[in-house]
mmCIF file of C-alpha atoms and ligand atoms in Angstrom:
data_model
loop_
_atom_site.group_PDB
_atom_site.id
_atom_site.type_symbol
_atom_site.label_atom_id
_atom_site.label_comp_id
_atom_site.label_asym_id
_atom_site.label_seq_id
_atom_site.Cartn_x
_atom_site.Cartn_y
_atom_site.Cartn_z
ATOM 1 C CA UNK A 1 56.499 79.117 4.245
ATOM 2 C CA UNK A 2 54.341 79.222 1.125
ATOM 3 C CA UNK A 3 52.591 76.176 -0.345
ATOM 4 C CA UNK A 4 55.343 75.605 -2.926
ATOM 5 C CA UNK A 5 58.061 75.517 -0.234
ATOM 6 C CA UNK A 6 56.077 73.012 1.821
ATOM 7 C CA UNK A 7 55.445 70.812 -1.212
ATOM 8 C CA UNK A 8 59.173 70.838 -2.010
ATOM 9 C CA UNK A 9 59.922 69.628 1.509
ATOM 10 C CA UNK A 10 57.362 66.841 1.170
ATOM 11 C CA UNK A 11 58.808 65.763 -2.164
ATOM 12 C CA UNK A 12 62.175 65.341 -0.518
ATOM 13 C CA UNK A 13 61.327 63.991 2.923
ATOM 14 C CA UNK A 14 57.756 62.671 3.228
ATOM 15 C CA UNK A 15 56.787 59.275 1.820
ATOM 16 C CA UNK A 16 54.513 59.787 -1.143
ATOM 17 C CA UNK A 17 51.717 57.377 -0.225
ATOM 18 C CA UNK A 18 48.939 59.972 -0.603
ATOM 19 C CA UNK A 19 47.765 61.877 -3.642
ATOM 20 C CA UNK A 20 47.477 65.324 -2.092
ATOM 21 C CA UNK A 21 45.702 68.451 -3.262
ATOM 22 C CA UNK A 22 48.270 71.197 -3.983
ATOM 23 C CA UNK A 23 47.699 73.412 -0.931
ATOM 24 C CA UNK A 24 49.493 73.668 2.410
ATOM 25 C CA UNK A 25 46.884 74.374 5.090
ATOM 26 C CA UNK A 26 47.861 76.464 8.102
ATOM 27 C CA UNK A 27 44.675 77.235 9.972
ATOM 28 C CA UNK A 28 41.065 76.152 10.358
ATOM 29 C CA UNK A 29 37.956 77.682 11.877
ATOM 30 C CA UNK A 30 34.498 76.109 11.720
ATOM 31 C CA UNK A 31 33.720 75.288 8.088
ATOM 32 C CA UNK A 32 36.754 77.139 6.752
ATOM 33 C CA UNK A 33 40.414 76.337 6.226
ATOM 34 C CA UNK A 34 43.156 78.767 5.220
ATOM 35 C CA UNK A 35 46.207 77.934 3.139
ATOM 36 C CA UNK A 36 49.774 79.190 3.342
ATOM 37 C CA UNK A 37 49.204 81.591 0.468
ATOM 38 C CA UNK A 38 46.336 83.395 2.175
ATOM 39 C CA UNK A 39 43.432 81.660 0.424
ATOM 40 C CA UNK A 40 40.235 80.816 2.288
ATOM 41 C CA UNK A 41 38.585 77.485 1.450
ATOM 42 C CA UNK A 42 35.060 76.396 2.365
ATOM 43 C CA UNK A 43 35.532 72.863 3.699
ATOM 44 C CA UNK A 44 32.657 70.490 2.971
ATOM 45 C CA UNK A 45 34.757 67.427 3.832
ATOM 46 C CA UNK A 46 36.527 68.541 7.014
ATOM 47 C CA UNK A 47 39.326 66.154 7.885
ATOM 48 C CA UNK A 48 37.617 63.217 6.160
ATOM 49 C CA UNK A 49 34.900 63.511 8.851
ATOM 50 C CA UNK A 50 37.385 63.944 11.710
ATOM 51 C CA UNK A 51 36.494 67.593 12.253
ATOM 52 C CA UNK A 52 32.856 66.605 12.696
ATOM 53 C CA UNK A 53 31.966 69.719 14.685
ATOM 54 C CA UNK A 54 34.147 71.992 12.566
ATOM 55 C CA UNK A 55 37.789 72.948 12.626
ATOM 56 C CA UNK A 56 39.188 74.062 15.985
ATOM 57 C CA UNK A 57 35.875 74.057 17.820
ATOM 58 C CA UNK A 58 36.501 76.497 20.717
ATOM 59 C CA UNK A 59 35.243 74.055 23.372
ATOM 60 C CA UNK A 60 37.567 71.332 22.125
ATOM 61 C CA UNK A 61 40.524 73.706 21.904
ATOM 62 C CA UNK A 62 39.913 74.929 25.453
ATOM 63 C CA UNK A 63 39.550 71.387 26.828
ATOM 64 C CA UNK A 64 42.838 70.365 25.222
ATOM 65 C CA UNK A 65 44.615 73.453 26.561
ATOM 66 C CA UNK A 66 43.319 72.844 30.057
ATOM 67 C CA UNK A 67 44.232 69.154 30.024
ATOM 68 C CA UNK A 68 47.674 69.883 28.533
ATOM 69 C CA UNK A 69 48.564 71.947 31.566
ATOM 70 C CA UNK A 70 47.514 69.185 33.971
ATOM 71 C CA UNK A 71 48.758 65.976 32.363
ATOM 72 C CA UNK A 72 49.563 65.229 28.719
ATOM 73 C CA UNK A 73 49.705 61.479 28.931
ATOM 74 C CA UNK A 74 49.338 58.779 31.510
ATOM 75 C CA UNK A 75 49.819 55.130 30.667
ATOM 76 C CA UNK A 76 47.150 52.525 31.275
ATOM 77 C CA UNK A 77 49.000 51.221 34.331
ATOM 78 C CA UNK A 78 46.966 53.860 36.178
ATOM 79 C CA UNK A 79 43.446 55.267 36.102
ATOM 80 C CA UNK A 80 42.576 58.698 34.705
ATOM 81 C CA UNK A 81 39.321 60.572 35.120
ATOM 82 C CA UNK A 82 39.126 61.705 31.485
ATOM 83 C CA UNK A 83 39.166 58.156 30.086
ATOM 84 C CA UNK A 84 36.521 56.975 32.535
ATOM 85 C CA UNK A 85 34.317 59.977 31.879
ATOM 86 C CA UNK A 86 34.474 59.650 28.093
ATOM 87 C CA UNK A 87 33.598 55.949 28.361
ATOM 88 C CA UNK A 88 30.623 56.852 30.585
ATOM 89 C CA UNK A 89 29.366 59.521 28.174
ATOM 90 C CA UNK A 90 29.604 57.088 25.247
ATOM 91 C CA UNK A 91 27.904 54.289 27.177
ATOM 92 C CA UNK A 92 24.981 56.548 28.114
ATOM 93 C CA UNK A 93 24.470 57.461 24.448
ATOM 94 C CA UNK A 94 24.753 53.950 23.031
ATOM 95 C CA UNK A 95 23.667 50.612 24.503
ATOM 96 C CA UNK A 96 25.238 50.777 27.933
ATOM 97 C CA UNK A 97 28.459 49.334 26.572
ATOM 98 C CA UNK A 98 31.995 49.373 27.906
ATOM 99 C CA UNK A 99 34.793 50.934 25.891
ATOM 100 C CA UNK A 100 38.371 50.145 24.950
ATOM 101 C CA UNK A 101 40.297 53.153 23.638
ATOM 102 C CA UNK A 102 42.904 53.223 20.898
ATOM 103 C CA UNK A 103 44.088 55.786 18.366
ATOM 104 C CA UNK A 104 42.428 55.171 15.003
ATOM 105 C CA UNK A 105 39.604 53.501 13.157
ATOM 106 C CA UNK A 106 41.756 50.623 11.955
ATOM 107 C CA UNK A 107 42.862 49.902 15.515
ATOM 108 C CA UNK A 108 39.285 50.019 16.761
ATOM 109 C CA UNK A 109 38.343 47.426 14.156
ATOM 110 C CA UNK A 110 41.357 45.271 15.059
ATOM 111 C CA UNK A 111 40.183 45.305 18.667
ATOM 112 C CA UNK A 112 36.673 44.307 17.583
ATOM 113 C CA UNK A 113 37.954 41.457 15.406
ATOM 114 C CA UNK A 114 40.069 40.138 18.273
ATOM 115 C CA UNK A 115 37.231 40.471 20.773
ATOM 116 C CA UNK A 116 34.873 38.537 18.486
ATOM 117 C CA UNK A 117 37.304 35.623 18.279
ATOM 118 C CA UNK A 118 38.045 35.530 21.998
ATOM 119 C CA UNK A 119 34.393 35.881 23.038
ATOM 120 C CA UNK A 120 32.680 33.413 20.676
ATOM 121 C CA UNK A 121 32.842 29.618 21.153
ATOM 122 C CA UNK A 122 36.046 27.799 20.248
ATOM 123 C CA UNK A 123 36.444 27.017 16.544
ATOM 124 C CA UNK A 124 34.706 30.166 15.398
ATOM 125 C CA UNK A 125 37.181 32.289 13.482
ATOM 126 C CA UNK A 126 35.546 33.604 10.298
ATOM 127 C CA UNK A 127 34.454 37.161 9.606
ATOM 128 C CA UNK A 128 31.826 38.164 7.078
ATOM 129 C CA UNK A 129 32.284 41.637 5.586
ATOM 130 C CA UNK A 130 30.575 43.448 2.713
ATOM 131 C CA UNK A 131 31.930 44.192 -0.732
ATOM 132 C CA UNK A 132 32.764 47.896 -1.058
ATOM 133 C CA UNK A 133 33.436 48.264 2.667
ATOM 134 C CA UNK A 134 36.313 50.186 4.191
ATOM 135 C CA UNK A 135 37.700 49.285 7.596
ATOM 136 C CA UNK A 136 41.285 50.606 7.625
ATOM 137 C CA UNK A 137 44.804 49.797 6.497
ATOM 138 C CA UNK A 138 46.342 47.460 9.085
ATOM 139 C CA UNK A 139 46.500 43.809 8.020
ATOM 140 C CA UNK A 140 43.284 42.739 9.752
ATOM 141 C CA UNK A 141 41.334 45.867 8.860
ATOM 142 C CA UNK A 142 42.707 45.795 5.314
ATOM 143 C CA UNK A 143 41.644 42.194 4.849
ATOM 144 C CA UNK A 144 38.229 43.086 6.256
ATOM 145 C CA UNK A 145 38.023 45.791 3.596
ATOM 146 C CA UNK A 146 36.354 43.875 0.789
ATOM 147 C CA UNK A 147 37.973 45.816 -2.046
ATOM 148 C CA UNK A 148 40.620 43.446 -3.508
ATOM 149 C CA UNK A 149 42.447 46.398 -5.118
ATOM 150 C CA UNK A 150 43.385 47.543 -1.592
ATOM 151 C CA UNK A 151 45.351 44.375 -0.812
ATOM 152 C CA UNK A 152 46.557 43.055 -4.148
ATOM 153 C CA UNK A 153 50.203 43.839 -3.286
ATOM 154 C CA UNK A 154 50.062 42.401 0.214
ATOM 155 C CA UNK A 155 49.286 38.718 -0.137
ATOM 156 C CA UNK A 156 48.993 36.536 1.802
ATOM 157 C CA UNK A 157 46.403 38.469 3.807
ATOM 158 C CA UNK A 158 44.765 37.420 7.080
ATOM 159 C CA UNK A 159 42.817 34.159 6.692
ATOM 160 C CA UNK A 160 39.186 33.794 7.703
ATOM 161 C CA UNK A 161 37.453 36.604 5.803
ATOM 162 C CA UNK A 162 34.380 35.969 3.666
ATOM 163 C CA UNK A 163 32.971 38.714 1.426
ATOM 164 C CA UNK A 164 29.325 39.178 0.507
ATOM 165 C CA UNK A 165 27.486 41.799 -1.582
ATOM 166 C CA UNK A 166 26.192 44.669 0.597
ATOM 167 C CA UNK A 167 22.457 44.661 1.397
ATOM 168 C CA UNK A 168 22.045 41.100 0.047
ATOM 169 C CA UNK A 169 20.283 38.987 2.683
ATOM 170 C CA UNK A 170 20.340 35.738 0.704
ATOM 171 C CA UNK A 171 24.110 35.976 0.177
ATOM 172 C CA UNK A 172 24.549 36.647 3.894
ATOM 173 C CA UNK A 173 22.512 33.568 4.838
ATOM 174 C CA UNK A 174 24.585 31.450 2.469
ATOM 175 C CA UNK A 175 27.862 32.774 3.871
ATOM 176 C CA UNK A 176 27.001 31.738 7.443
ATOM 177 C CA UNK A 177 28.318 28.518 8.921
ATOM 178 C CA UNK A 178 29.411 27.225 12.352
ATOM 179 C CA UNK A 179 32.791 28.885 12.006
ATOM 180 C CA UNK A 180 31.598 32.479 11.673
ATOM 181 C CA UNK A 181 32.676 34.611 14.661
ATOM 182 C CA UNK A 182 31.347 37.956 13.449
ATOM 183 C CA UNK A 183 29.740 40.070 10.803
ATOM 184 C CA UNK A 184 31.463 43.446 10.387
ATOM 185 C CA UNK A 185 29.541 46.062 8.467
ATOM 186 C CA UNK A 186 29.172 49.848 8.119
ATOM 187 C CA UNK A 187 25.603 51.154 8.604
ATOM 188 C CA UNK A 188 26.428 53.444 5.674
ATOM 189 C CA UNK A 189 29.419 52.545 3.523
ATOM 190 C CA UNK A 190 31.509 55.720 3.380
ATOM 191 C CA UNK A 191 34.534 55.122 1.152
ATOM 192 C CA UNK A 192 32.347 52.632 -0.714
ATOM 193 C CA UNK A 193 30.259 55.526 -2.022
ATOM 194 C CA UNK A 194 27.607 56.402 0.612
ATOM 195 C CA UNK A 195 25.636 53.155 0.411
ATOM 196 C CA UNK A 196 22.957 53.019 3.105
ATOM 197 C CA UNK A 197 22.118 49.653 4.720
ATOM 198 C CA UNK A 198 18.440 48.730 4.444
ATOM 199 C CA UNK A 199 16.465 48.108 7.667
ATOM 200 C CA UNK A 200 15.769 44.526 6.524
ATOM 201 C CA UNK A 201 19.484 43.900 6.028
ATOM 202 C CA UNK A 202 20.381 45.154 9.509
ATOM 203 C CA UNK A 203 17.652 42.989 11.029
ATOM 204 C CA UNK A 204 18.852 39.949 9.070
ATOM 205 C CA UNK A 205 22.411 40.478 10.355
ATOM 206 C CA UNK A 206 21.115 40.627 13.935
ATOM 207 C CA UNK A 207 18.953 37.521 13.475
ATOM 208 C CA UNK A 208 21.703 35.457 11.830
ATOM 209 C CA UNK A 209 24.308 36.504 14.398
ATOM 210 C CA UNK A 210 21.980 35.518 17.240
ATOM 211 C CA UNK A 211 21.183 32.192 15.631
ATOM 212 C CA UNK A 212 24.862 31.378 15.056
ATOM 213 C CA UNK A 213 26.376 32.772 18.268
ATOM 214 C CA UNK A 214 28.290 35.356 16.240
ATOM 215 C CA UNK A 215 29.017 39.002 17.024
ATOM 216 C CA UNK A 216 27.328 41.823 15.134
ATOM 217 C CA UNK A 217 30.016 44.483 14.766
ATOM 218 C CA UNK A 218 29.138 47.849 13.279
ATOM 219 C CA UNK A 219 31.953 50.031 11.996
ATOM 220 C CA UNK A 220 30.706 53.500 12.960
ATOM 221 C CA UNK A 221 34.039 55.193 12.358
ATOM 222 C CA UNK A 222 32.469 57.446 9.733
ATOM 223 C CA UNK A 223 28.768 57.318 10.680
ATOM 224 C CA UNK A 224 29.337 57.778 14.419
ATOM 225 C CA UNK A 225 29.228 60.861 16.629
ATOM 226 C CA UNK A 226 26.182 62.491 15.107
ATOM 227 C CA UNK A 227 26.855 62.745 11.391
ATOM 228 C CA UNK A 228 23.636 60.910 10.496
ATOM 229 C CA UNK A 229 21.536 63.022 12.876
ATOM 230 C CA UNK A 230 21.672 60.337 15.594
ATOM 231 C CA UNK A 231 24.606 59.693 17.902
ATOM 232 C CA UNK A 232 25.323 56.468 16.061
ATOM 233 C CA UNK A 233 24.204 55.165 12.685
ATOM 234 C CA UNK A 234 22.645 52.012 14.142
ATOM 235 C CA UNK A 235 20.119 54.136 16.070
ATOM 236 C CA UNK A 236 18.191 54.670 12.858
ATOM 237 C CA UNK A 237 17.514 50.933 12.818
ATOM 238 C CA UNK A 238 15.570 48.630 15.052
ATOM 239 C CA UNK A 239 18.680 46.670 16.092
ATOM 240 C CA UNK A 240 21.335 46.767 18.799
ATOM 241 C CA UNK A 241 24.804 45.578 17.742
ATOM 242 C CA UNK A 242 27.182 43.691 20.057
ATOM 243 C CA UNK A 243 30.128 45.918 19.241
ATOM 244 C CA UNK A 244 30.607 49.302 17.582
ATOM 245 C CA UNK A 245 33.847 50.943 16.527
ATOM 246 C CA UNK A 246 34.474 54.687 16.517
ATOM 247 C CA UNK A 247 37.254 57.108 15.592
ATOM 248 C CA UNK A 248 37.265 60.066 13.198
ATOM 249 C CA UNK A 249 34.879 62.665 14.727
ATOM 250 C CA UNK A 250 35.187 61.274 18.271
ATOM 251 C CA UNK A 251 38.157 63.501 19.165
ATOM 252 C CA UNK A 252 37.080 66.588 17.220
ATOM 253 C CA UNK A 253 40.545 66.606 15.637
ATOM 254 C CA UNK A 254 42.518 64.762 18.322
ATOM 255 C CA UNK A 255 43.627 61.241 17.357
ATOM 256 C CA UNK A 256 41.410 58.682 19.088
ATOM 257 C CA UNK A 257 39.692 55.401 18.335
ATOM 258 C CA UNK A 258 37.263 53.393 20.438
ATOM 259 C CA UNK A 259 35.570 50.032 20.516
ATOM 260 C CA UNK A 260 32.410 49.739 22.580
ATOM 261 C CA UNK A 261 30.982 46.326 23.412
ATOM 262 C CA UNK A 262 28.035 45.069 25.432
ATOM 263 C CA UNK A 263 29.293 44.511 28.999
ATOM 264 C CA UNK A 264 28.970 40.709 28.836
ATOM 265 C CA UNK A 265 30.985 40.677 25.597
ATOM 266 C CA UNK A 266 33.527 43.234 26.825
ATOM 267 C CA UNK A 267 34.230 40.966 29.810
ATOM 268 C CA UNK A 268 36.211 38.618 27.553
ATOM 269 C CA UNK A 269 38.936 41.191 26.964
ATOM 270 C CA UNK A 270 40.916 40.407 30.113
ATOM 271 C CA UNK A 271 44.456 41.631 30.950
ATOM 272 C CA UNK A 272 47.014 40.285 28.508
ATOM 273 C CA UNK A 273 44.642 39.949 25.546
ATOM 274 C CA UNK A 274 44.836 43.445 24.094
ATOM 275 C CA UNK A 275 46.349 46.873 24.770
ATOM 276 C CA UNK A 276 47.407 50.215 23.327
ATOM 277 C CA UNK A 277 50.118 52.465 24.791
ATOM 278 C CA UNK A 278 48.543 55.715 23.662
ATOM 279 C CA UNK A 279 44.957 54.424 23.891
ATOM 280 C CA UNK A 280 42.705 56.602 25.997
ATOM 281 C CA UNK A 281 45.395 59.212 26.599
ATOM 282 C CA UNK A 282 44.380 62.306 28.528
ATOM 283 C CA UNK A 283 44.459 64.816 25.680
ATOM 284 C CA UNK A 284 42.390 62.696 23.305
ATOM 285 C CA UNK A 285 39.822 61.852 25.991
ATOM 286 C CA UNK A 286 39.500 65.471 27.146
ATOM 287 C CA UNK A 287 38.853 66.388 23.510
ATOM 288 C CA UNK A 288 36.264 63.593 23.167
ATOM 289 C CA UNK A 289 34.385 64.770 26.254
ATOM 290 C CA UNK A 290 34.313 68.318 24.851
ATOM 291 C CA UNK A 291 32.987 67.029 21.517
ATOM 292 C CA UNK A 292 30.045 65.272 23.185
ATOM 293 C CA UNK A 293 29.283 68.298 25.377
ATOM 294 C CA UNK A 294 29.434 70.659 22.386
ATOM 295 C CA UNK A 295 27.098 68.444 20.337
ATOM 296 C CA UNK A 296 24.553 68.567 23.163
ATOM 297 C CA UNK A 297 24.920 72.190 24.172
ATOM 298 C CA UNK A 298 24.652 73.373 20.574
ATOM 299 C CA UNK A 299 21.929 70.932 19.437
ATOM 300 C CA UNK A 300 24.176 69.647 16.692
ATOM 301 C CA UNK A 301 22.336 66.356 16.189
ATOM 302 C CA UNK A 302 19.282 68.342 15.223
ATOM 303 C CA UNK A 303 21.368 70.648 13.057
ATOM 304 C CA UNK A 304 22.913 67.656 11.275
ATOM 305 C CA UNK A 305 19.424 66.350 10.394
ATOM 306 C CA UNK A 306 18.102 69.737 9.331
ATOM 307 C CA UNK A 307 21.139 70.827 7.355
ATOM 308 C CA UNK A 308 21.431 67.356 5.853
ATOM 309 C CA UNK A 309 17.920 67.646 4.475
ATOM 310 C CA UNK A 310 18.559 71.205 3.315
ATOM 311 C CA UNK A 311 21.794 70.244 1.533
ATOM 312 C CA UNK A 312 20.237 67.148 -0.086
ATOM 313 C CA UNK A 313 17.344 69.199 -1.409
ATOM 314 C CA UNK A 314 19.677 71.833 -2.831
ATOM 315 C CA UNK A 315 21.933 69.227 -4.427
ATOM 316 C CA UNK A 316 18.888 67.500 -5.883
ATOM 317 C CA UNK A 317 17.920 70.789 -7.509
ATOM 318 C CA UNK A 318 21.305 70.776 -9.266
ATOM 319 C CA UNK A 319 20.359 67.457 -10.795
ATOM 320 C CA UNK A 320 17.769 69.045 -13.058
ATOM 321 C CA UNK A 321 20.402 71.509 -14.346
ATOM 322 C CA UNK A 322 23.351 69.187 -14.780
ATOM 323 C CA UNK A 323 22.732 65.846 -16.446
ATOM 324 C CA UNK A 324 26.098 64.535 -15.171
ATOM 325 C CA UNK A 325 24.380 64.038 -11.800
ATOM 326 C CA UNK A 326 22.619 60.697 -11.702
ATOM 327 C CA UNK A 327 21.159 60.977 -8.198
ATOM 328 C CA UNK A 328 21.843 62.129 -4.637
ATOM 329 C CA UNK A 329 21.786 59.685 -1.711
ATOM 330 C CA UNK A 330 22.704 59.426 1.951
ATOM 331 C CA UNK A 331 21.508 60.320 5.420
ATOM 332 C CA UNK A 332 22.001 63.412 7.562
ATOM 333 C CA UNK A 333 25.280 65.067 6.660
ATOM 334 C CA UNK A 334 26.622 61.998 4.885
ATOM 335 C CA UNK A 335 25.701 62.807 1.307
ATOM 336 C CA UNK A 336 26.869 61.228 -1.939
ATOM 337 C CA UNK A 337 26.301 62.687 -5.392
ATOM 338 C CA UNK A 338 26.353 59.817 -7.882
ATOM 339 C CA UNK A 339 27.811 61.078 -11.160
ATOM 340 C CA UNK A 340 27.599 59.482 -14.578
ATOM 341 C CA UNK A 341 31.345 60.031 -15.062
ATOM 342 C CA UNK A 342 34.523 60.409 -12.953
ATOM 343 C CA UNK A 343 34.517 63.329 -10.517
ATOM 344 C CA UNK A 344 38.220 64.046 -9.871
ATOM 345 C CA UNK A 345 38.243 67.082 -12.169
ATOM 346 C CA UNK A 346 35.168 68.505 -10.463
ATOM 347 C CA UNK A 347 36.903 68.232 -7.075
ATOM 348 C CA UNK A 348 40.049 69.945 -8.440
ATOM 349 C CA UNK A 349 38.059 72.731 -10.102
ATOM 350 C CA UNK A 350 35.962 73.345 -6.971
ATOM 351 C CA UNK A 351 39.158 73.742 -4.941
ATOM 352 C CA UNK A 352 40.353 76.438 -7.333
ATOM 353 C CA UNK A 353 37.067 78.231 -6.626
ATOM 354 C CA UNK A 354 37.531 77.894 -2.871
ATOM 355 C CA UNK A 355 35.420 74.785 -2.142
ATOM 356 C CA UNK A 356 36.711 71.516 -0.767
ATOM 357 C CA UNK A 357 34.710 68.356 -1.486
ATOM 358 C CA UNK A 358 35.799 64.761 -2.063
ATOM 359 C CA UNK A 359 35.323 62.053 -4.655
ATOM 360 C CA UNK A 360 35.273 58.327 -3.850
ATOM 361 C CA UNK A 361 34.883 55.220 -6.028
ATOM 362 C CA UNK A 362 35.689 57.467 -9.048
ATOM 363 C CA UNK A 363 32.145 58.693 -9.567
ATOM 364 C CA UNK A 364 30.702 59.591 -6.152
ATOM 365 C CA UNK A 365 31.234 63.135 -4.895
ATOM 366 C CA UNK A 366 31.083 63.168 -1.112
ATOM 367 C CA UNK A 367 29.552 66.140 0.615
ATOM 368 C CA UNK A 368 30.077 65.724 4.361
ATOM 369 C CA UNK A 369 30.205 69.140 6.048
ATOM 370 C CA UNK A 370 30.702 69.779 9.732
ATOM 371 C CA UNK A 371 27.666 69.387 12.021
ATOM 372 C CA UNK A 372 27.934 73.101 12.770
ATOM 373 C CA UNK A 373 27.358 73.966 9.095
ATOM 374 C CA UNK A 374 24.922 76.804 8.293
ATOM 375 C CA UNK A 375 22.475 77.377 5.440
ATOM 376 C CA UNK A 376 24.663 80.219 4.195
ATOM 377 C CA UNK A 377 27.673 77.906 3.961
ATOM 378 C CA UNK A 378 25.676 75.222 2.177
ATOM 379 C CA UNK A 379 24.271 77.825 -0.250
ATOM 380 C CA UNK A 380 27.791 79.027 -0.980
ATOM 381 C CA UNK A 381 29.095 75.484 -1.554
ATOM 382 C CA UNK A 382 26.222 74.546 -3.851
ATOM 383 C CA UNK A 383 26.675 77.782 -5.797
ATOM 384 C CA UNK A 384 30.361 77.019 -6.410
ATOM 385 C CA UNK A 385 29.579 73.447 -7.442
ATOM 386 C CA UNK A 386 26.814 74.719 -9.728
ATOM 387 C CA UNK A 387 29.226 77.159 -11.407
ATOM 388 C CA UNK A 388 31.949 74.553 -11.812
ATOM 389 C CA UNK A 389 29.551 72.042 -13.359
ATOM 390 C CA UNK A 390 28.149 74.745 -15.642
ATOM 391 C CA UNK A 391 31.586 75.791 -16.832
ATOM 392 C CA UNK A 392 32.571 72.176 -17.506
ATOM 393 C CA UNK A 393 29.505 71.883 -19.718
ATOM 394 C CA UNK A 394 28.440 68.754 -17.891
HETATM 395 C C1 PLP B 1 38.282 56.058 7.980
HETATM 396 C C2 PLP B 1 37.647 54.758 8.283
HETATM 397 C C3 PLP B 1 38.342 53.717 8.910
HETATM 398 C C4 PLP B 1 39.823 53.785 9.199
HETATM 399 O O1 PLP B 1 40.145 54.748 10.121
HETATM 400 P P1 PLP B 1 41.686 55.145 10.375
HETATM 401 O O2 PLP B 1 41.624 56.083 11.519
HETATM 402 O O3 PLP B 1 42.189 55.762 9.102
HETATM 403 O O4 PLP B 1 42.420 53.893 10.676
HETATM 404 C C5 PLP B 1 37.648 52.575 9.240
HETATM 405 N N1 PLP B 1 36.350 52.442 8.961
HETATM 406 C C6 PLP B 1 35.641 53.420 8.365
HETATM 407 C C7 PLP B 1 34.187 53.220 8.110
HETATM 408 C C8 PLP B 1 36.256 54.609 7.988
HETATM 409 O O5 PLP B 1 35.557 55.567 7.376
#
């Protein structure tokens, strides 16, 4: 089937809740995807950060194949080695936490919100989240997402959420009272436009949570698994959270979510309080193990730091040529280009030239390549962006 045939099928049978780019993709390899009409596209936003170590990483593909022949799925009535091993690998790379597995970022955040209420003293039920955050689309995660546009059609939403401006310590102090169970925050707001938390802010969250017996929950769904150059975004700060949530890059393309909590906190999630049928299934966990092994064997944390710096420098050079660029910000391979005007047309034009990037919050172009990205690929991407901006006379 060609792209047009696939689009026709979607128009008739698939619910239209996404605005999609007009290509049907059939194959992916590393930093490249290939569409149904034979075009090759350089992907600088692979899978919205899901394909964190590139499309179809051979180690992940092999692990899935091997697991598929043994056991596709086993329910949580039993034990499986893959789930235990992935939890161990995560624990060793974070704060010695214990993990609950689910299937998505939203579900990981739901688990964290529930754990905070069950673990903290009775009467604590409120959650503080930051304006511009994104935590997912289920009712709890949607209400946590402090962007009122996202839930205007879905009132009444879940009670108990309090919103504060991001990186504002005074507002955070004011928002705290005896009823706060948790603060939920992204170390770097992704959908919110690549807004990096300040070290002082992270420390203030930790201090206020300790003082008020509340949980510090970090949503690492986008920052996690190496994108920032560390395993987890919080490791760039002098704080240890009580709970982190993961998804996206964790499965290297397989659907998986995870919530890791300090052991003494995790202990509150006893049988009957929470569950997920597919959570921690064999295929997803085998993929997750392969992702962690690949990151280590191929030094991808280091590559993320190095290539992140290289890409930021190159994008900063574009700033002097194109006045539409206000500034470049971010950390590691989580880079935002703040424009002075909307960026949707730039994204569409880049795609026509064979480059896939993303635009969020109207005016922030997101550049989040795979951790396996090379200088040559970055050069190519920046060249295409440079040409597109030049042609648009921006
Ligand atoms: C993508 C994302 C989510 C939601 O993940 P889903 O798998 O789509 O439910 C939550 N938090 C952050 C920070 C994200 O980037």
